[in-house]
Tab-separated table of C-alpha atoms in Angstrom:
chain	number	residue	atom	x	y	z
F	3	UNK	CA	0.683	-0.850	-16.382
F	4	UNK	CA	-0.980	-2.557	-19.324
F	5	UNK	CA	-3.761	-5.110	-19.607
F	6	UNK	CA	-4.241	-7.465	-22.534
F	7	UNK	CA	-6.571	-5.563	-24.849
F	8	UNK	CA	-8.421	-8.743	-25.822
F	9	UNK	CA	-8.803	-10.173	-22.316
F	10	UNK	CA	-12.322	-10.654	-20.958
F	11	UNK	CA	-13.169	-8.834	-17.724
F	12	UNK	CA	-15.288	-10.514	-15.049
F	13	UNK	CA	-17.632	-7.812	-13.800
F	14	UNK	CA	-19.337	-10.242	-11.417
F	15	UNK	CA	-16.542	-9.457	-8.943
F	16	UNK	CA	-17.565	-5.775	-8.746
F	17	UNK	CA	-20.843	-4.285	-7.528
F	18	UNK	CA	-21.442	-0.836	-8.985
F	19	UNK	CA	-23.811	1.157	-6.777
F	20	UNK	CA	-22.546	4.611	-7.663
F	21	UNK	CA	-25.977	6.006	-8.529
F	22	UNK	CA	-27.818	4.262	-5.710
F	23	UNK	CA	-29.125	6.139	-2.678
F	24	UNK	CA	-29.007	4.924	0.910
F	25	UNK	CA	-32.333	5.555	2.682
F	26	UNK	CA	-32.640	6.864	6.178
F	27	UNK	CA	-31.027	10.244	6.781
F	28	UNK	CA	-27.521	11.123	7.906
F	29	UNK	CA	-24.561	8.825	8.008
F	30	UNK	CA	-23.072	7.798	11.327
F	31	UNK	CA	-19.617	8.914	10.199
F	32	UNK	CA	-19.069	12.668	10.138
F	33	UNK	CA	-18.294	14.463	6.899
F	34	UNK	CA	-16.795	17.861	6.134
F	35	UNK	CA	-13.167	18.838	6.577
F	36	UNK	CA	-13.101	18.277	10.346
F	37	UNK	CA	-14.613	14.833	10.033
F	38	UNK	CA	-12.360	14.126	7.069
F	39	UNK	CA	-9.167	14.945	8.967
F	40	UNK	CA	-10.258	12.939	12.006
F	41	UNK	CA	-11.074	9.956	9.856
F	42	UNK	CA	-7.919	9.880	7.788
F	43	UNK	CA	-5.850	10.054	10.939
F	44	UNK	CA	-7.586	6.975	12.287
F	45	UNK	CA	-8.804	4.780	9.459
F	46	UNK	CA	-7.231	5.684	6.119
F	47	UNK	CA	-7.887	2.740	3.847
F	48	UNK	CA	-7.925	-0.124	6.258
F	49	UNK	CA	-10.737	-2.195	7.690
F	50	UNK	CA	-14.367	-1.209	8.180
F	51	UNK	CA	-15.479	1.721	10.334
F	52	UNK	CA	-16.686	-0.351	13.284
F	53	UNK	CA	-13.161	-1.709	13.815
F	54	UNK	CA	-12.093	1.689	15.187
F	55	UNK	CA	-15.383	2.623	16.804
F	56	UNK	CA	-16.209	5.207	14.146
F	57	UNK	CA	-19.674	3.806	13.556
F	58	UNK	CA	-22.169	2.134	15.820
F	59	UNK	CA	-23.319	0.012	12.941
F	60	UNK	CA	-26.441	0.613	10.929
F	61	UNK	CA	-29.842	-0.875	10.448
F	62	UNK	CA	-29.878	0.663	6.985
F	63	UNK	CA	-29.464	-1.824	4.168
F	64	UNK	CA	-26.428	-1.830	1.949
F	65	UNK	CA	-26.856	0.018	-1.311
F	66	UNK	CA	-28.747	-1.968	-3.896
F	67	UNK	CA	-27.038	-2.748	-7.186
F	68	UNK	CA	-29.452	-0.625	-9.192
F	69	UNK	CA	-26.654	0.784	-11.349
F	70	UNK	CA	-24.683	-2.419	-11.703
F	71	UNK	CA	-25.183	-2.240	-15.450
F	72	UNK	CA	-22.593	0.545	-15.560
F	73	UNK	CA	-19.548	-1.693	-15.357
F	74	UNK	CA	-21.402	-4.649	-16.856
F	75	UNK	CA	-22.021	-2.706	-20.030
F	76	UNK	CA	-18.840	-0.678	-20.319
F	77	UNK	CA	-16.126	-2.912	-18.868
F	78	UNK	CA	-15.926	-5.886	-21.180
F	79	UNK	CA	-12.301	-6.113	-22.326
F	80	UNK	CA	-8.779	-5.331	-21.205
F	81	UNK	CA	-8.818	-2.441	-23.661
F	82	UNK	CA	-11.534	-0.857	-21.510
F	83	UNK	CA	-9.329	-1.268	-18.439
F	84	UNK	CA	-6.528	0.540	-20.252
F	85	UNK	CA	-8.707	3.609	-20.839
F	86	UNK	CA	-11.264	3.875	-17.975
F	87	UNK	CA	-10.656	4.104	-14.227
F	88	UNK	CA	-13.707	2.044	-13.263
F	89	UNK	CA	-12.838	-0.683	-15.748
F	90	UNK	CA	-9.247	-0.646	-14.508
F	91	UNK	CA	-10.509	-1.389	-11.012
F	92	UNK	CA	-12.519	-4.325	-12.375
F	93	UNK	CA	-9.369	-5.654	-14.064
F	94	UNK	CA	-7.238	-5.192	-10.944
F	95	UNK	CA	-9.833	-6.967	-8.798
F	96	UNK	CA	-9.855	-9.825	-11.328
F	97	UNK	CA	-6.056	-10.010	-11.351
F	98	UNK	CA	-5.668	-9.862	-7.574
F	99	UNK	CA	-8.266	-12.571	-6.998
F	100	UNK	CA	-6.869	-14.754	-9.792
F	101	UNK	CA	-3.550	-14.648	-7.961
F	102	UNK	CA	-4.960	-15.453	-4.523
F	103	UNK	CA	-7.078	-18.275	-5.942
F	104	UNK	CA	-4.003	-19.820	-7.517
F	105	UNK	CA	-1.926	-19.317	-4.376
F	106	UNK	CA	-4.554	-20.904	-2.148
F	107	UNK	CA	-4.850	-23.830	-4.561
F	108	UNK	CA	-1.067	-24.251	-4.566
F	109	UNK	CA	-1.153	-24.414	-0.784
F	110	UNK	CA	-4.008	-26.928	-0.755
F	111	UNK	CA	-6.701	-24.478	0.274
F	112	UNK	CA	-9.711	-22.752	-1.268
F	113	UNK	CA	-9.890	-18.999	-1.715
F	114	UNK	CA	-13.258	-17.320	-1.047
F	115	UNK	CA	-13.945	-14.554	-3.554
F	116	UNK	CA	-14.718	-11.071	-2.204
F	117	UNK	CA	-16.515	-8.459	-4.316
F	118	UNK	CA	-15.541	-4.818	-4.521
F	119	UNK	CA	-18.378	-2.308	-4.116
F	120	UNK	CA	-17.989	0.969	-6.017
F	121	UNK	CA	-20.009	3.738	-4.362
F	122	UNK	CA	-20.260	7.505	-4.125
F	123	UNK	CA	-20.646	9.684	-1.008
F	124	UNK	CA	-21.813	7.005	1.435
F	125	UNK	CA	-22.715	3.369	1.650
F	126	UNK	CA	-24.313	0.947	4.092
F	127	UNK	CA	-22.198	-2.058	5.079
F	128	UNK	CA	-22.177	-4.821	7.652
F	129	UNK	CA	-19.590	-2.686	9.469
F	130	UNK	CA	-21.868	0.338	9.656
F	131	UNK	CA	-22.575	3.278	7.387
F	132	UNK	CA	-19.481	4.845	5.846
F	133	UNK	CA	-18.890	8.046	3.927
F	134	UNK	CA	-16.318	8.544	1.203
F	135	UNK	CA	-14.188	10.388	3.772
F	136	UNK	CA	-12.918	7.146	5.259
F	137	UNK	CA	-11.170	6.171	2.038
F	138	UNK	CA	-11.228	2.645	0.640
F	139	UNK	CA	-11.817	-0.064	3.247
F	140	UNK	CA	-12.526	-3.750	3.746
F	141	UNK	CA	-15.482	-4.863	5.861
F	142	UNK	CA	-14.902	-8.294	7.435
F	143	UNK	CA	-18.577	-8.507	8.375
F	144	UNK	CA	-19.687	-8.916	4.769
F	145	UNK	CA	-16.301	-9.738	3.210
F	146	UNK	CA	-16.461	-6.875	0.745
F	147	UNK	CA	-14.084	-4.099	-0.323
F	148	UNK	CA	-15.604	-0.604	-0.566
F	149	UNK	CA	-14.240	2.094	-2.846
F	150	UNK	CA	-15.245	5.572	-3.993
F	151	UNK	CA	-13.247	6.249	-7.157
F	152	UNK	CA	-13.017	9.932	-6.198
F	153	UNK	CA	-10.469	8.864	-3.588
F	154	UNK	CA	-7.771	8.463	-6.209
F	155	UNK	CA	-7.877	12.146	-7.072
F	156	UNK	CA	-7.661	12.980	-3.363
F	157	UNK	CA	-4.695	10.642	-3.016
F	158	UNK	CA	-2.879	12.872	-5.472
F	159	UNK	CA	-4.199	16.325	-4.563
F	160	UNK	CA	-4.669	16.065	-0.773
F	161	UNK	CA	-2.017	13.528	0.143
F	162	UNK	CA	0.663	14.400	-2.375
F	163	UNK	CA	1.034	11.041	-4.133
F	164	UNK	CA	2.200	11.050	-7.736
F	165	UNK	CA	-0.830	8.985	-8.707
F	166	UNK	CA	-1.001	6.780	-11.762
F	167	UNK	CA	-2.782	3.527	-12.599
F	168	UNK	CA	-0.589	1.383	-10.382
F	169	UNK	CA	-1.149	3.631	-7.382
F	170	UNK	CA	-4.815	2.707	-7.788
F	171	UNK	CA	-3.914	-0.962	-8.123
F	172	UNK	CA	-1.816	-0.837	-4.949
F	173	UNK	CA	-4.762	0.504	-2.953
F	174	UNK	CA	-7.067	-2.254	-4.220
F	175	UNK	CA	-4.470	-4.962	-3.633
F	176	UNK	CA	-3.942	-3.678	-0.076
F	177	UNK	CA	-7.643	-4.090	0.666
F	178	UNK	CA	-7.576	-7.642	-0.662
F	179	UNK	CA	-4.635	-8.201	1.642
F	180	UNK	CA	-7.102	-7.551	4.474
F	181	UNK	CA	-9.470	-10.093	2.950
F	182	UNK	CA	-6.706	-12.701	2.946
F	183	UNK	CA	-5.975	-11.821	6.567
F	184	UNK	CA	-9.634	-12.283	7.396
F	185	UNK	CA	-9.675	-15.706	5.758
F	186	UNK	CA	-6.536	-16.669	7.673
F	187	UNK	CA	-7.816	-15.386	11.012
F	188	UNK	CA	-5.115	-12.745	11.489
F	189	UNK	CA	-7.229	-9.647	10.821
F	190	UNK	CA	-8.832	-9.836	14.259
F	191	UNK	CA	-5.440	-9.141	15.862
F	192	UNK	CA	-5.956	-5.463	14.979
F	193	UNK	CA	-9.036	-5.251	17.188
F	194	UNK	CA	-7.329	-5.178	20.584
F	195	UNK	CA	-7.855	-1.429	20.875
F	196	UNK	CA	-4.154	-0.536	20.958
F	197	UNK	CA	-2.484	2.062	18.755
F	198	UNK	CA	1.142	3.024	18.269
F	199	UNK	CA	4.113	2.163	16.094
F	200	UNK	CA	4.379	-1.380	17.492
F	201	UNK	CA	0.656	-2.095	17.786
F	202	UNK	CA	-1.142	-4.984	16.153
F	203	UNK	CA	-3.195	-2.455	14.194
F	204	UNK	CA	-0.022	-1.235	12.482
F	205	UNK	CA	1.296	-4.762	11.958
F	206	UNK	CA	-1.953	-5.791	10.246
F	207	UNK	CA	-1.773	-2.820	7.874
F	208	UNK	CA	1.872	-3.440	7.029
F	209	UNK	CA	1.132	-7.081	6.305
F	210	UNK	CA	-1.632	-6.014	3.909
F	211	UNK	CA	0.933	-3.786	2.175
F	212	UNK	CA	3.255	-6.761	1.901
F	213	UNK	CA	0.516	-8.945	0.442
F	214	UNK	CA	-0.126	-6.203	-2.132
F	215	UNK	CA	3.537	-6.420	-3.080
F	216	UNK	CA	3.344	-10.206	-3.384
F	217	UNK	CA	0.490	-9.877	-5.859
F	218	UNK	CA	2.459	-7.259	-7.826
F	219	UNK	CA	5.402	-9.654	-8.165
F	220	UNK	CA	3.160	-12.323	-9.705
F	221	UNK	CA	0.651	-10.083	-11.490
F	222	UNK	CA	2.104	-10.399	-14.987
F	223	UNK	CA	2.554	-14.175	-14.764
F	224	UNK	CA	-0.788	-15.112	-13.207
F	225	UNK	CA	-3.183	-16.591	-15.800
F	226	UNK	CA	-6.864	-15.816	-15.863
F	227	UNK	CA	-8.698	-18.710	-14.217
F	228	UNK	CA	-11.137	-19.108	-17.114
F	229	UNK	CA	-9.022	-18.377	-20.194
F	230	UNK	CA	-5.548	-19.355	-19.061
F	231	UNK	CA	-4.203	-16.103	-20.504
F	232	UNK	CA	-2.450	-13.318	-18.637
F	233	UNK	CA	-4.752	-10.398	-17.873
F	234	UNK	CA	-2.051	-7.959	-16.784
F	235	UNK	CA	0.783	-8.032	-19.307
F	236	UNK	CA	3.122	-5.206	-18.280
F	237	UNK	CA	4.312	-3.625	-15.033
F	238	UNK	CA	7.174	-1.172	-15.338
F	239	UNK	CA	9.683	0.094	-12.800
F	240	UNK	CA	7.801	3.391	-12.865
F	241	UNK	CA	4.592	1.583	-11.916
F	242	UNK	CA	6.290	0.116	-8.851
F	243	UNK	CA	7.675	3.560	-7.973
F	244	UNK	CA	4.138	4.943	-8.168
F	245	UNK	CA	2.983	2.198	-5.805
F	246	UNK	CA	5.798	2.937	-3.361
F	247	UNK	CA	5.001	6.641	-3.561
F	248	UNK	CA	1.344	5.984	-2.777
F	249	UNK	CA	2.348	3.779	0.162
F	250	UNK	CA	4.507	6.580	1.557
F	251	UNK	CA	1.813	9.214	1.048
F	252	UNK	CA	-0.555	7.349	3.357
F	253	UNK	CA	1.961	6.689	6.114
F	254	UNK	CA	0.712	7.831	9.514
F	255	UNK	CA	3.607	10.252	9.936
F	256	UNK	CA	2.999	11.901	6.550
F	257	UNK	CA	-0.737	12.233	7.189
F	258	UNK	CA	-0.250	13.596	10.704
F	259	UNK	CA	2.355	16.108	9.595
F	260	UNK	CA	0.140	17.298	6.743
F	261	UNK	CA	-3.123	17.591	8.690
F	262	UNK	CA	-2.149	18.273	12.300
F	263	UNK	CA	1.345	19.719	11.932
F	264	UNK	CA	3.054	17.218	14.219
F	265	UNK	CA	3.798	13.499	14.355
F	266	UNK	CA	2.407	11.446	17.249
F	267	UNK	CA	3.619	7.824	16.906
F	268	UNK	CA	1.588	6.707	19.921
F	269	UNK	CA	-1.604	7.165	17.863
F	270	UNK	CA	-0.434	5.350	14.725
F	271	UNK	CA	-2.734	2.729	13.247
F	272	UNK	CA	-1.163	2.095	9.813
F	273	UNK	CA	2.587	2.613	10.081
F	274	UNK	CA	5.065	5.212	8.900
F	275	UNK	CA	5.746	6.095	5.278
F	276	UNK	CA	9.058	4.229	5.451
F	277	UNK	CA	7.450	1.138	6.974
F	278	UNK	CA	4.704	1.017	4.377
F	279	UNK	CA	7.210	1.276	1.565
F	280	UNK	CA	9.458	-1.300	3.200
F	281	UNK	CA	6.755	-3.934	3.523
F	282	UNK	CA	5.222	-3.374	0.099
F	283	UNK	CA	8.676	-3.763	-1.409
F	284	UNK	CA	9.413	-6.844	0.708
F	285	UNK	CA	6.376	-8.532	-0.772
F	286	UNK	CA	7.284	-7.393	-4.270
F	287	UNK	CA	10.948	-8.398	-3.925
F	288	UNK	CA	10.286	-11.888	-2.603
F	289	UNK	CA	6.870	-12.731	-4.048
F	290	UNK	CA	6.376	-14.904	-0.968
F	291	UNK	CA	3.508	-14.338	1.446
F	292	UNK	CA	5.462	-16.230	4.118
F	293	UNK	CA	7.895	-13.294	4.164
F	294	UNK	CA	5.064	-10.988	5.213
F	295	UNK	CA	5.170	-11.882	8.899
F	296	UNK	CA	4.976	-8.411	10.405
F	297	UNK	CA	4.163	-9.908	13.824
F	298	UNK	CA	7.694	-11.160	14.477
């Protein structure tokens, strides 16, 4: 996975609050290993905590962008994205949103940009207060993606993924799949309270995987909106394998087997490892969001 060294990065699409502190005491989502296991079984990088009743919401404000200068100062060019994880996330966010802007324009619509918020430990959102234990998530209440970069190490060490730059990109693109669903009005279908292999919750997650694959298909041919040049220049077969491996690692069956020693399909909220791989690859193979109808 390689970005154009000379490409300009747009840091306005990322809010860096990693050194900010949230006032007001304990988070409403439990931490520690028990809380961690409970959360990954129910939420693992999906939509905001309130969607699964894990938070009652919060009257605490979202973290202020007091450290926003971090990415503003260090993430200027594609060369930075090729060497730093935080700058890579900026570049991926730019690439994903460049694609969805162009796709919406092609379809006669207007894409609404969504920022990604980089945080550490916990963060206040319109969906409640979240800790890093929930993994990356999208909050429809404020139309923002939330990400603790420490998650990527856990993806490799705790969940057994091979890792790699494109595994990170897959996670980010999945969250922007939820943003597209929110804009289209399909995200709310996951909020009927049902779980299980055939539930709407699973279908929404699989569609977000498919949308991530669609972006990947077009990533190296999508021009930057401002410069007209390609931001992402190279995706290899190994990159796609890393993405598929990450998708499998966060399948409900893999997570349940690893953390509770048994698989209980009736409680699934994200889909099996095989399903997640299947739908990411369907999006990548076809490059067509219309082929991402997981509700058939």
